[in-house]
mmCIF file of C-alpha atoms (C1' of nucleotides) in Angstrom:
data_model
loop_
_atom_site.group_PDB
_atom_site.id
_atom_site.type_symbol
_atom_site.label_atom_id
_atom_site.label_comp_id
_atom_site.label_asym_id
_atom_site.label_seq_id
_atom_site.Cartn_x
_atom_site.Cartn_y
_atom_site.Cartn_z
ATOM 1 C CA MET F 1 105.981 81.601 98.212
ATOM 2 C CA GLU F 2 102.338 80.298 97.893
ATOM 3 C CA SER F 3 101.210 79.049 94.422
ATOM 4 C CA MET F 4 97.910 80.595 93.662
ATOM 5 C CA GLU F 5 96.777 77.479 93.379
ATOM 6 C CA GLY F 6 96.690 77.078 96.986
ATOM 7 C CA ASN F 7 93.110 78.288 96.856
ATOM 8 C CA GLY F 8 92.795 77.840 92.862
ATOM 9 C CA GLY F 9 91.570 81.292 92.679
ATOM 10 C CA GLY F 10 94.678 82.342 90.262
ATOM 11 C CA ARG F 11 93.036 80.020 87.821
ATOM 12 C CA LEU F 12 89.820 81.795 88.345
ATOM 13 C CA VAL F 13 91.597 85.234 87.422
ATOM 14 C CA VAL F 14 93.607 84.096 84.449
ATOM 15 C CA THR F 15 90.457 82.461 83.053
ATOM 16 C CA GLU F 16 88.757 85.668 83.494
ATOM 17 C CA LEU F 17 91.669 87.131 81.992
ATOM 18 C CA SER F 18 91.401 84.788 78.542
ATOM 19 C CA HIS F 19 87.956 85.743 78.965
ATOM 20 C CA ILE F 20 88.510 89.036 78.354
ATOM 21 C CA LYS F 21 91.241 88.380 75.565
ATOM 22 C CA GLU F 22 88.582 86.999 73.863
ATOM 23 C CA LEU F 23 85.990 89.659 74.038
ATOM 24 C CA VAL F 24 88.842 92.166 73.099
ATOM 25 C CA LYS F 25 89.846 89.999 70.008
ATOM 26 C CA GLN F 26 86.115 90.257 68.977
ATOM 27 C CA LEU F 27 86.099 93.943 69.535
ATOM 28 C CA GLU F 28 88.804 94.317 67.914
ATOM 29 C CA GLY F 29 87.591 92.412 64.755
ATOM 30 C CA HIS F 30 84.669 94.907 64.680
ATOM 31 C CA LEU F 31 86.354 97.848 65.020
ATOM 32 C CA GLY F 32 88.686 96.937 61.909
ATOM 33 C CA GLY F 33 85.353 95.860 60.271
ATOM 34 C CA SER F 34 82.250 96.962 60.036
ATOM 35 C CA GLY F 35 80.759 96.350 63.528
ATOM 36 C CA SER F 36 78.417 98.605 64.558
ATOM 37 C CA PRO F 37 78.977 101.145 67.625
ATOM 38 C CA ASP F 38 76.271 99.399 69.468
ATOM 39 C CA LEU F 39 77.657 96.275 69.464
ATOM 40 C CA CYS F 40 81.355 97.448 69.945
ATOM 41 C CA LYS F 41 79.596 99.185 72.844
ATOM 42 C CA HIS F 42 78.056 96.197 74.607
ATOM 43 C CA LEU F 43 81.658 94.268 73.802
ATOM 44 C CA ALA F 44 83.426 96.699 75.630
ATOM 45 C CA SER F 45 81.092 96.836 78.490
ATOM 46 C CA GLN F 46 81.466 93.172 78.709
ATOM 47 C CA ILE F 47 85.183 93.650 79.023
ATOM 48 C CA PHE F 48 84.632 96.020 81.813
ATOM 49 C CA SER F 49 81.973 94.146 83.889
ATOM 50 C CA VAL F 50 84.886 90.796 83.151
ATOM 51 C CA THR F 51 87.770 93.034 84.257
ATOM 52 C CA GLU F 52 85.899 94.330 87.438
ATOM 53 C CA ARG F 53 85.016 90.568 88.350
ATOM 54 C CA SER F 54 88.651 89.895 88.318
ATOM 55 C CA ILE F 55 89.525 92.570 90.297
ATOM 56 C CA GLY F 56 87.293 91.710 92.899
ATOM 57 C CA MET F 57 88.446 88.393 93.018
ATOM 58 C CA ILE F 58 91.778 89.532 93.421
ATOM 59 C CA ARG F 59 90.461 91.788 96.018
ATOM 60 C CA SER F 60 88.412 89.289 98.012
ATOM 61 C CA GLY F 61 91.218 86.921 98.415
ATOM 62 C CA HIS F 62 90.374 84.471 95.980
ATOM 63 C CA PHE F 63 93.783 85.138 95.012
ATOM 64 C CA ASP F 64 96.097 84.347 97.569
ATOM 65 C CA GLY F 65 99.948 85.457 96.884
ATOM 66 C CA PRO F 66 100.891 89.112 96.839
ATOM 67 C CA ARG F 67 101.076 90.691 100.370
ATOM 68 C CA LYS F 68 103.628 88.108 101.572
ATOM 69 C CA ARG F 69 106.087 90.793 100.521
ATOM 70 C CA ALA F 70 109.082 89.928 102.441
ATOM 71 C CA ALA F 71 109.476 86.763 101.638
ATOM 72 C CA ALA F 72 108.258 87.129 98.168
ATOM 73 C CA THR F 73 109.802 89.918 96.811
ATOM 74 C CA GLY F 74 112.928 88.835 94.743
ATOM 75 C CA ASP F 75 114.543 91.982 95.484
ATOM 76 C CA LEU F 76 114.986 91.448 98.968
ATOM 77 C CA ASP F 77 117.442 89.262 100.670
ATOM 78 C CA PRO F 78 115.076 87.328 103.126
ATOM 79 C CA ALA F 79 117.867 87.325 105.612
ATOM 80 C CA THR F 80 117.918 91.170 105.723
ATOM 81 C CA PRO F 81 115.346 93.410 106.687
ATOM 82 C CA SER F 82 112.849 94.648 103.742
ATOM 83 C CA PRO F 83 113.374 98.155 102.637
ATOM 84 C CA LEU F 84 109.647 97.545 101.728
ATOM 85 C CA SER F 85 108.546 95.869 104.815
ATOM 86 C CA ASP F 86 106.863 99.206 106.094
ATOM 87 C CA VAL F 87 104.271 98.901 103.312
ATOM 88 C CA SER F 88 103.364 95.038 104.225
ATOM 89 C CA ASP F 89 100.676 94.117 106.219
ATOM 90 C CA LEU F 90 102.139 95.055 109.713
ATOM 91 C CA PRO F 91 100.754 98.648 110.470
ATOM 92 C CA PHE F 92 103.430 101.113 110.092
ATOM 93 C CA LYS F 93 105.458 102.084 113.280
ATOM 94 C CA ALA F 94 103.837 104.423 115.114
ATOM 95 C CA THR F 95 107.296 106.340 115.316
ATOM 96 C CA LYS F 96 105.858 109.906 115.745
ATOM 97 C CA LYS F 97 106.504 111.324 112.037
ATOM 98 C CA ARG F 98 105.399 107.688 111.147
ATOM 99 C CA LYS F 99 102.448 108.073 112.976
ATOM 100 C CA MET F 100 101.940 110.899 110.963
ATOM 101 C CA SER F 101 101.823 108.827 108.085
ATOM 102 C CA THR F 102 99.416 106.368 109.213
ATOM 103 C CA GLU F 103 96.760 108.828 108.899
ATOM 104 C CA LYS F 104 97.870 109.047 105.390
ATOM 105 C CA LYS F 105 96.908 107.099 102.677
ATOM 106 C CA ARG F 106 99.835 105.219 101.518
ATOM 107 C CA HIS F 107 100.324 103.297 98.180
ATOM 108 C CA GLN F 108 103.089 101.858 96.627
ATOM 109 C CA ILE F 109 104.001 100.951 93.270
ATOM 110 C CA ARG F 110 107.374 100.250 91.310
ATOM 111 C CA VAL F 111 108.264 102.213 88.617
ATOM 112 C CA SER F 112 111.236 101.610 86.123
ATOM 113 C CA SER F 113 112.887 103.984 83.825
ATOM 114 C CA THR F 114 113.655 103.187 80.520
ATOM 115 C CA GLY F 115 116.398 105.727 80.558
ATOM 116 C CA GLY F 116 118.344 103.244 82.367
ATOM 117 C CA VAL F 117 120.232 103.719 85.896
ATOM 118 C CA GLU F 118 121.203 107.405 85.272
ATOM 119 C CA ASN F 119 117.793 108.862 84.205
ATOM 120 C CA PRO F 120 115.332 108.515 87.014
ATOM 121 C CA PRO F 121 111.648 107.736 85.870
ATOM 122 C CA VAL F 122 109.692 110.761 84.683
ATOM 123 C CA ASP F 123 107.290 112.775 86.763
ATOM 124 C CA ASP F 124 104.078 111.820 87.893
ATOM 125 C CA GLY F 125 102.567 115.145 87.160
ATOM 126 C CA HIS F 126 102.653 116.923 90.723
ATOM 127 C CA SER F 127 105.782 118.973 91.806
ATOM 128 C CA TRP F 128 107.773 117.435 94.246
ATOM 129 C CA ARG F 129 110.737 118.697 96.568
ATOM 130 C CA LYS F 130 113.225 116.710 97.430
ATOM 131 C CA TYR F 131 114.334 117.208 101.489
ATOM 132 C CA GLY F 132 115.980 114.435 102.261
ATOM 133 C CA GLN F 133 117.772 111.250 101.458
ATOM 134 C CA LYS F 134 118.746 108.089 103.624
ATOM 135 C CA GLU F 135 120.706 105.121 103.087
ATOM 136 C CA ILE F 136 118.593 102.670 104.139
ATOM 137 C CA LEU F 137 119.841 99.111 106.390
ATOM 138 C CA GLY F 138 119.871 96.390 103.810
ATOM 139 C CA SER F 139 119.562 98.402 100.521
ATOM 140 C CA LYS F 140 121.536 98.751 98.025
ATOM 141 C CA HIS F 141 120.687 102.394 97.112
ATOM 142 C CA PRO F 142 119.495 105.595 99.425
ATOM 143 C CA ARG F 143 115.672 106.195 99.780
ATOM 144 C CA GLY F 144 114.827 109.699 98.621
ATOM 145 C CA TYR F 145 112.182 111.946 100.576
ATOM 146 C CA TYR F 146 109.979 114.334 98.458
ATOM 147 C CA ARG F 147 107.394 116.303 99.667
ATOM 148 C CA CYS F 148 105.137 118.524 97.460
ATOM 149 C CA THR F 149 106.620 121.564 96.606
ATOM 150 C CA HIS F 150 103.069 123.791 97.429
ATOM 151 C CA ARG F 151 103.609 122.058 101.085
ATOM 152 C CA ASN F 152 104.385 125.876 102.576
ATOM 153 C CA SER F 153 102.380 127.471 100.047
ATOM 154 C CA GLN F 154 99.505 125.674 100.086
ATOM 155 C CA GLY F 155 99.744 123.479 103.202
ATOM 156 C CA CYS F 156 99.726 119.993 100.777
ATOM 157 C CA MET F 157 101.194 117.539 102.929
ATOM 158 C CA ALA F 158 101.835 114.682 99.804
ATOM 159 C CA THR F 159 104.913 112.702 100.511
ATOM 160 C CA LYS F 160 106.539 110.352 98.587
ATOM 161 C CA GLN F 161 109.503 108.163 98.740
ATOM 162 C CA VAL F 162 111.722 107.186 96.401
ATOM 163 C CA GLN F 163 114.158 104.154 96.040
ATOM 164 C CA ARG F 164 115.899 101.955 93.485
ATOM 165 C CA THR F 165 115.557 98.145 93.721
ATOM 166 C CA ASP F 166 118.124 95.876 94.562
ATOM 167 C CA GLN F 167 117.835 93.902 92.113
ATOM 168 C CA ASP F 168 117.532 96.193 89.425
ATOM 169 C CA ALA F 169 118.636 100.075 89.306
ATOM 170 C CA THR F 170 116.229 100.961 86.933
ATOM 171 C CA LEU F 171 113.359 99.797 88.908
ATOM 172 C CA PHE F 172 111.933 102.198 91.444
ATOM 173 C CA ASP F 173 110.299 101.562 94.580
ATOM 174 C CA VAL F 174 107.716 104.593 94.907
ATOM 175 C CA ILE F 175 105.961 105.229 98.019
ATOM 176 C CA TYR F 176 103.496 107.932 98.225
ATOM 177 C CA HIS F 177 102.083 109.311 101.508
ATOM 178 C CA GLY F 178 99.090 111.308 101.845
ATOM 179 C CA GLU F 179 96.879 113.172 99.310
ATOM 180 C CA HIS F 180 97.627 116.251 97.631
ATOM 181 C CA THR F 181 95.577 119.406 98.425
ATOM 182 C CA CYS F 182 97.295 121.329 96.369
ATOM 183 C CA VAL F 183 96.189 122.794 92.845
ATOM 184 C CA GLN F 184 98.940 122.250 90.595
ATOM 185 C CA LYS F 185 98.784 125.302 88.978
ATOM 186 C CA ALA F 186 102.069 125.878 87.581
ATOM 187 C CA VAL F 187 102.782 122.783 86.354
ATOM 188 C CA ALA F 188 99.171 122.815 84.390
ATOM 189 C CA ALA F 189 99.760 126.125 82.988
ATOM 190 C CA GLY F 190 103.643 124.983 82.046
ATOM 191 C CA ALA F 191 102.356 122.146 79.285
ATOM 192 C CA GLY F 192 99.343 124.378 78.035
ATOM 193 C CA ASN F 193 97.240 121.578 79.072
ATOM 194 C CA THR F 194 95.059 123.325 81.498
ATOM 195 C CA GLN F 195 92.548 122.092 79.206
ATOM 196 C CA PRO F 196 93.059 118.295 78.627
ATOM 197 C CA GLU F 197 89.789 117.678 76.865
ATOM 198 C CA THR F 198 90.093 120.530 74.285
ATOM 199 C CA ASP F 199 93.541 120.489 73.473
ATOM 200 C CA THR F 200 94.221 116.500 72.502
ATOM 201 C CA ASN F 201 97.474 117.707 70.395
ATOM 202 C CA ALA F 202 98.651 119.018 73.296
ATOM 203 C CA ALA F 203 97.781 116.341 75.610
ATOM 204 C CA GLN F 204 99.224 113.328 72.876
ATOM 205 C CA SER F 205 101.966 115.123 72.586
ATOM 206 C CA HIS F 206 102.715 115.426 76.426
ATOM 207 C CA LEU F 207 101.485 111.577 76.548
ATOM 208 C CA HIS F 208 103.911 110.729 73.971
ATOM 209 C CA HIS F 209 106.710 112.101 75.692
ATOM 210 C CA LEU F 210 106.025 110.791 79.297
ATOM 211 C CA SER F 211 105.267 107.229 77.602
ATOM 212 C CA SER F 212 108.926 107.575 76.294
ATOM 213 C CA GLY F 213 110.352 107.006 79.531
ATOM 214 C CA LEU F 214 107.804 105.270 81.658
ATOM 215 C CA THR F 215 107.636 101.915 82.465
ATOM 216 C CA VAL F 216 105.690 100.438 85.558
ATOM 217 C CA LYS F 217 106.100 97.077 86.997
ATOM 218 C CA VAL F 218 104.513 95.558 89.362
ATOM 219 C CA GLU F 219 106.432 92.916 90.881
ATOM 220 C CA GLY F 220 108.351 91.584 87.828
ATOM 221 C CA LEU F 221 105.734 92.121 85.101
ATOM 222 C CA THR F 222 106.023 95.424 83.259
ATOM 223 C CA ALA F 223 103.886 97.275 81.646
ATOM 224 C CA THR F 224 105.759 99.486 79.244
ATOM 225 C CA GLU F 225 104.320 102.330 77.807
ATOM 226 C CA GLN F 226 105.590 101.983 74.287
ATOM 227 C CA PRO F 227 104.044 101.374 70.882
ATOM 228 C CA PRO F 228 102.784 97.560 70.581
ATOM 229 C CA PRO F 229 105.375 95.382 69.182
ATOM 230 C CA PRO F 230 104.787 93.581 66.032
ATOM 231 C CA PRO F 231 102.960 90.323 67.142
ATOM 232 C CA GLN F 232 106.107 88.166 66.056
ATOM 233 C CA GLN F 233 107.998 90.222 68.158
ATOM 234 C CA GLN F 234 105.810 89.808 71.197
ATOM 235 C CA GLN F 235 105.585 85.996 70.718
ATOM 236 C CA GLN F 236 109.491 86.460 70.686
ATOM 237 C CA GLN F 237 109.410 88.653 74.200
ATOM 238 C CA GLY F 238 107.907 85.127 75.326
ATOM 239 C CA GLY F 239 105.163 86.874 77.474
ATOM 240 C CA SER F 240 106.915 89.478 79.270
ATOM 241 C CA TRP F 241 105.262 92.277 80.557
ATOM 242 C CA ASN F 242 107.815 94.495 78.881
ATOM 243 C CA ALA F 243 106.226 93.547 75.612
ATOM 244 C CA MET F 244 102.689 95.467 76.899
ATOM 245 C CA PRO F 245 101.543 98.198 74.859
ATOM 246 C CA PRO F 246 100.053 101.301 76.633
ATOM 247 C CA PHE F 247 97.596 100.407 79.255
ATOM 248 C CA CYS F 248 95.610 102.011 81.795
ATOM 249 C CA LEU F 249 94.930 100.611 85.354
ATOM 250 C CA SER F 250 93.455 103.961 86.690
ATOM 251 C CA SER F 251 93.572 103.824 91.055
ATOM 252 C CA PRO F 252 91.008 106.409 92.038
ATOM 253 C CA VAL F 253 91.606 106.613 95.496
ATOM 254 C CA SER F 254 89.056 108.960 97.875
ATOM 255 C CA GLY F 255 87.358 110.306 94.882
ATOM 256 C CA LEU F 256 88.564 110.218 91.592
ATOM 257 C CA ALA F 257 91.596 112.127 90.775
ATOM 258 C CA PRO F 258 90.424 114.997 88.324
ATOM 259 C CA PRO F 259 91.737 114.984 84.810
ATOM 260 C CA GLU F 260 93.955 117.557 86.016
ATOM 261 C CA HIS F 261 95.430 115.760 88.437
ATOM 262 C CA ASN F 262 95.999 112.403 86.436
ATOM 263 C CA PRO F 263 99.708 111.673 86.697
ATOM 264 C CA PHE F 264 100.244 111.794 82.741
ATOM 265 C CA SER F 265 97.454 114.831 82.409
ATOM 266 C CA ALA F 266 100.308 117.443 83.436
ATOM 267 C CA PRO F 267 103.813 117.756 82.546
ATOM 268 C CA SER F 268 106.845 116.414 84.463
ATOM 269 C CA THR F 269 109.584 117.915 85.665
ATOM 270 C CA PRO F 270 112.000 115.288 85.781
ATOM 271 C CA GLU F 271 114.164 117.118 87.961
ATOM 272 C CA ASN F 272 111.781 117.354 90.469
ATOM 273 C CA SER F 273 110.470 114.281 90.897
ATOM 274 C CA PRO F 274 113.178 111.533 90.096
ATOM 275 C CA ALA F 275 110.210 108.942 89.872
ATOM 276 C CA THR F 276 107.128 108.505 88.531
ATOM 277 C CA SER F 277 103.828 107.198 89.138
ATOM 278 C CA GLY F 278 100.186 107.941 89.704
ATOM 279 C CA SER F 279 100.554 111.237 92.062
ATOM 280 C CA ASN F 280 98.957 109.638 95.730
ATOM 281 C CA HIS F 281 96.532 108.105 93.500
ATOM 282 C CA PRO F 282 98.924 105.446 92.275
ATOM 283 C CA SER F 283 97.730 105.084 88.508
ATOM 284 C CA VAL F 284 99.506 103.056 85.498
ATOM 285 C CA ALA F 285 97.539 105.685 83.303
ATOM 286 C CA ALA F 286 97.211 105.797 79.443
ATOM 287 C CA PRO F 287 97.362 108.009 76.538
ATOM 288 C CA PHE F 288 93.874 107.064 76.383
ATOM 289 C CA HIS F 289 91.297 108.672 78.677
ATOM 290 C CA GLN F 290 92.241 112.149 77.917
ATOM 291 C CA VAL F 291 90.877 113.444 75.260
ATOM 292 C CA ALA F 292 87.309 111.911 75.353
ATOM 293 C CA GLY F 293 85.327 114.884 73.596
ATOM 294 C CA ASP F 294 86.590 114.231 70.507
ATOM 295 C CA ALA F 295 84.572 111.571 68.572
ATOM 296 C CA ALA F 296 87.485 111.119 65.807
ATOM 297 C CA TRP F 297 90.073 110.831 68.256
ATOM 298 C CA ARG F 298 88.217 108.354 70.469
ATOM 299 C CA ASP F 299 87.857 105.737 67.657
ATOM 300 C CA ALA F 300 91.342 105.835 67.128
ATOM 301 C CA GLU F 301 91.625 105.784 70.988
ATOM 302 C CA LEU F 302 89.355 102.622 70.992
ATOM 303 C CA GLN F 303 91.350 101.139 68.444
ATOM 304 C CA GLU F 304 94.497 101.444 70.406
ATOM 305 C CA VAL F 305 92.652 100.552 73.651
ATOM 306 C CA VAL F 306 91.603 97.165 72.246
ATOM 307 C CA SER F 307 95.272 96.444 70.693
ATOM 308 C CA ALA F 308 96.776 97.320 73.879
ATOM 309 C CA LEU F 309 94.173 95.070 75.440
ATOM 310 C CA VAL F 310 94.615 92.012 72.698
ATOM 311 C CA ALA F 311 98.590 92.342 73.263
ATOM 312 C CA ALA F 312 98.235 92.700 76.998
ATOM 313 C CA THR F 313 96.281 89.220 77.619
ATOM 314 C CA THR F 314 97.897 87.527 74.924
ATOM 315 C CA THR F 315 101.433 88.269 76.880
ATOM 316 C CA VAL F 316 99.992 87.711 80.099
ATOM 317 C CA GLN F 317 98.928 84.254 79.225
ATOM 318 C CA PRO F 318 102.441 82.914 79.502
ATOM 319 C CA ALA F 319 103.205 85.381 82.605
ATOM 320 C CA THR F 320 100.327 83.533 84.117
ATOM 321 C CA ALA F 321 101.725 80.317 83.797
ATOM 322 C CA ALA F 322 104.909 81.013 85.588
ATOM 323 C CA MET F 323 102.313 82.750 88.022
ATOM 324 C CA ASP F 324 101.069 79.174 88.848
ATOM 325 C CA ALA F 325 104.189 78.336 90.037
ATOM 326 C CA ASP F 326 105.302 81.578 91.803
ATOM 327 C CA PHE F 327 103.288 84.240 91.261
ATOM 328 C CA SER F 328 103.658 87.485 93.312
ATOM 329 C CA LEU F 329 102.458 90.855 93.485
ATOM 330 C CA ASP F 330 104.497 92.089 95.908
ATOM 331 C CA GLY F 331 105.936 95.422 94.424
ATOM 332 C CA PHE F 332 102.124 96.536 94.540
ATOM 333 C CA GLU F 333 99.893 97.162 97.312
ATOM 334 C CA PHE F 334 96.442 96.991 96.316
ATOM 335 C CA ASP F 335 94.370 99.620 97.949
ATOM 336 C CA PRO F 336 90.941 98.601 99.131
ATOM 337 C CA ALA F 337 89.335 101.284 96.968
ATOM 338 C CA PHE F 338 91.299 100.165 93.941
ATOM 339 C CA THR F 339 89.483 100.060 90.705
ATOM 340 C CA ILE F 340 90.652 99.631 87.012
ATOM 341 C CA ASP F 341 89.117 102.532 85.547
ATOM 342 C CA ILE F 342 88.551 100.867 82.264
ATOM 343 C CA THR F 343 85.743 102.710 81.641
ATOM 344 C CA SER F 344 87.200 105.472 81.247
ATOM 345 C CA PHE F 345 88.865 104.105 77.578
ATOM 346 C CA PHE F 346 85.575 104.149 76.145
ATOM 347 C CA THR F 347 83.797 107.328 77.145
ATOM 348 C "C1'" DT R 1 118.138 135.993 93.337
ATOM 349 C "C1'" DA R 2 114.654 132.780 93.969
ATOM 350 C "C1'" DA R 3 114.104 127.620 94.196
ATOM 351 C "C1'" DA R 4 115.877 123.306 94.681
ATOM 352 C "C1'" DT R 5 119.053 119.963 95.855
ATOM 353 C "C1'" DT R 6 122.293 118.101 99.139
ATOM 354 C "C1'" DT R 7 123.925 116.477 103.604
ATOM 355 C "C1'" DG R 8 124.879 116.269 108.580
ATOM 356 C "C1'" DA R 9 121.863 116.780 112.403
ATOM 357 C "C1'" DC R 10 118.119 115.603 115.229
ATOM 358 C "C1'" DC R 11 113.981 113.351 116.906
ATOM 359 C "C1'" DC R 12 112.007 109.525 118.508
ATOM 360 C "C1'" DA R 13 109.525 104.932 118.620
ATOM 361 C "C1'" DC R 14 111.678 100.339 118.991
ATOM 362 C "C1'" DG N 1 121.624 102.335 120.555
ATOM 363 C "C1'" DT N 2 119.803 101.623 115.993
ATOM 364 C "C1'" DG N 3 116.838 103.121 112.183
ATOM 365 C "C1'" DG N 4 113.722 105.859 109.620
ATOM 366 C "C1'" DG N 5 111.950 110.109 108.900
ATOM 367 C "C1'" DT N 6 112.569 115.239 109.029
ATOM 368 C "C1'" DC N 7 114.645 119.947 109.453
ATOM 369 C "C1'" DA N 8 117.519 123.060 108.207
ATOM 370 C "C1'" DA N 9 121.786 125.237 106.695
ATOM 371 C "C1'" DA N 10 124.727 125.215 102.961
ATOM 372 C "C1'" DT N 11 125.120 124.759 97.972
ATOM 373 C "C1'" DT N 12 124.039 124.632 93.461
ATOM 374 C "C1'" DT N 13 121.327 125.564 89.445
ATOM 375 C "C1'" DA N 14 118.372 128.145 86.660
#
DNA sequence: TAAATTTGACCCAC
DNA sequence: GTGGGTCAAATTTA
């Protein structure tokens, strides 16, 4: 495993994150007091810009380390083929069926279910039908194959593969293939959430429901969608991302996923989808940008975001220390079009 | 009864 | 021949 210090990029990212932390603290202070909305907006804008810069560093390769999946992934025995190896830099094998996959967008995220080994993570808002399961060489757990329920009715060719990690049975690797071309009518209607911008209670309720069972991990760093623990508790958790409060890393690929396609804006049918993630736009979504039209809610929303970011940046620090020694984002494949949709927090 | 899941078989690149 | 991905019949579930 290559240390991030190899090119110093890791340190730069850490510096940027520290900067974000400071800005968030300032913003939190203004929100708690009598700070003007303009000032808050300015700070938010700064946070966004620094965040963008950090992402840019990561994407431009200033920060090495990830992408060396096979060797880096702690889950995997280096002596055995990686079940995730097809997500590496190597081109997708050109099997007839795999050739189809190369023509699609592919995204992988790692998802954990707080429901334990027996309970797969919650749904991602799309309806999936399982069409196969296979034992994968070198993996303890079989891989499940899912396709969009609307494959026949709407010709939606989105598929996903879900597999428990060897190391942690509560962790799932979810690989998405293709994009949803279907309209998730049934799903949206079922939640009474077809108007996410107006039905704020429903949205929040639903999001709360989802958040109770969802953890997204990026190679060992988990962002658990749970209410932020008290500061002292965060300290006790020693910087683990398990202490992370709700936080959003939206990854709009090929055109932003509209709200109705937001993985957390639509209800889940756990039996349909044994693992969660952001549709074919893998996102670590947050309960923040659902009801932007409600000014009162937006204040609370902003407060929540700030608290989340403060806790995040606070807890990230110890983690980044560890990163210096052995940093990896192996479970996460950065998409070229990956962006952090932090602007949605503040709009 | 329709829809979803299970599971063995099949296909095909390597 | 092997392994990953898919198909489709059988079975289960709501």
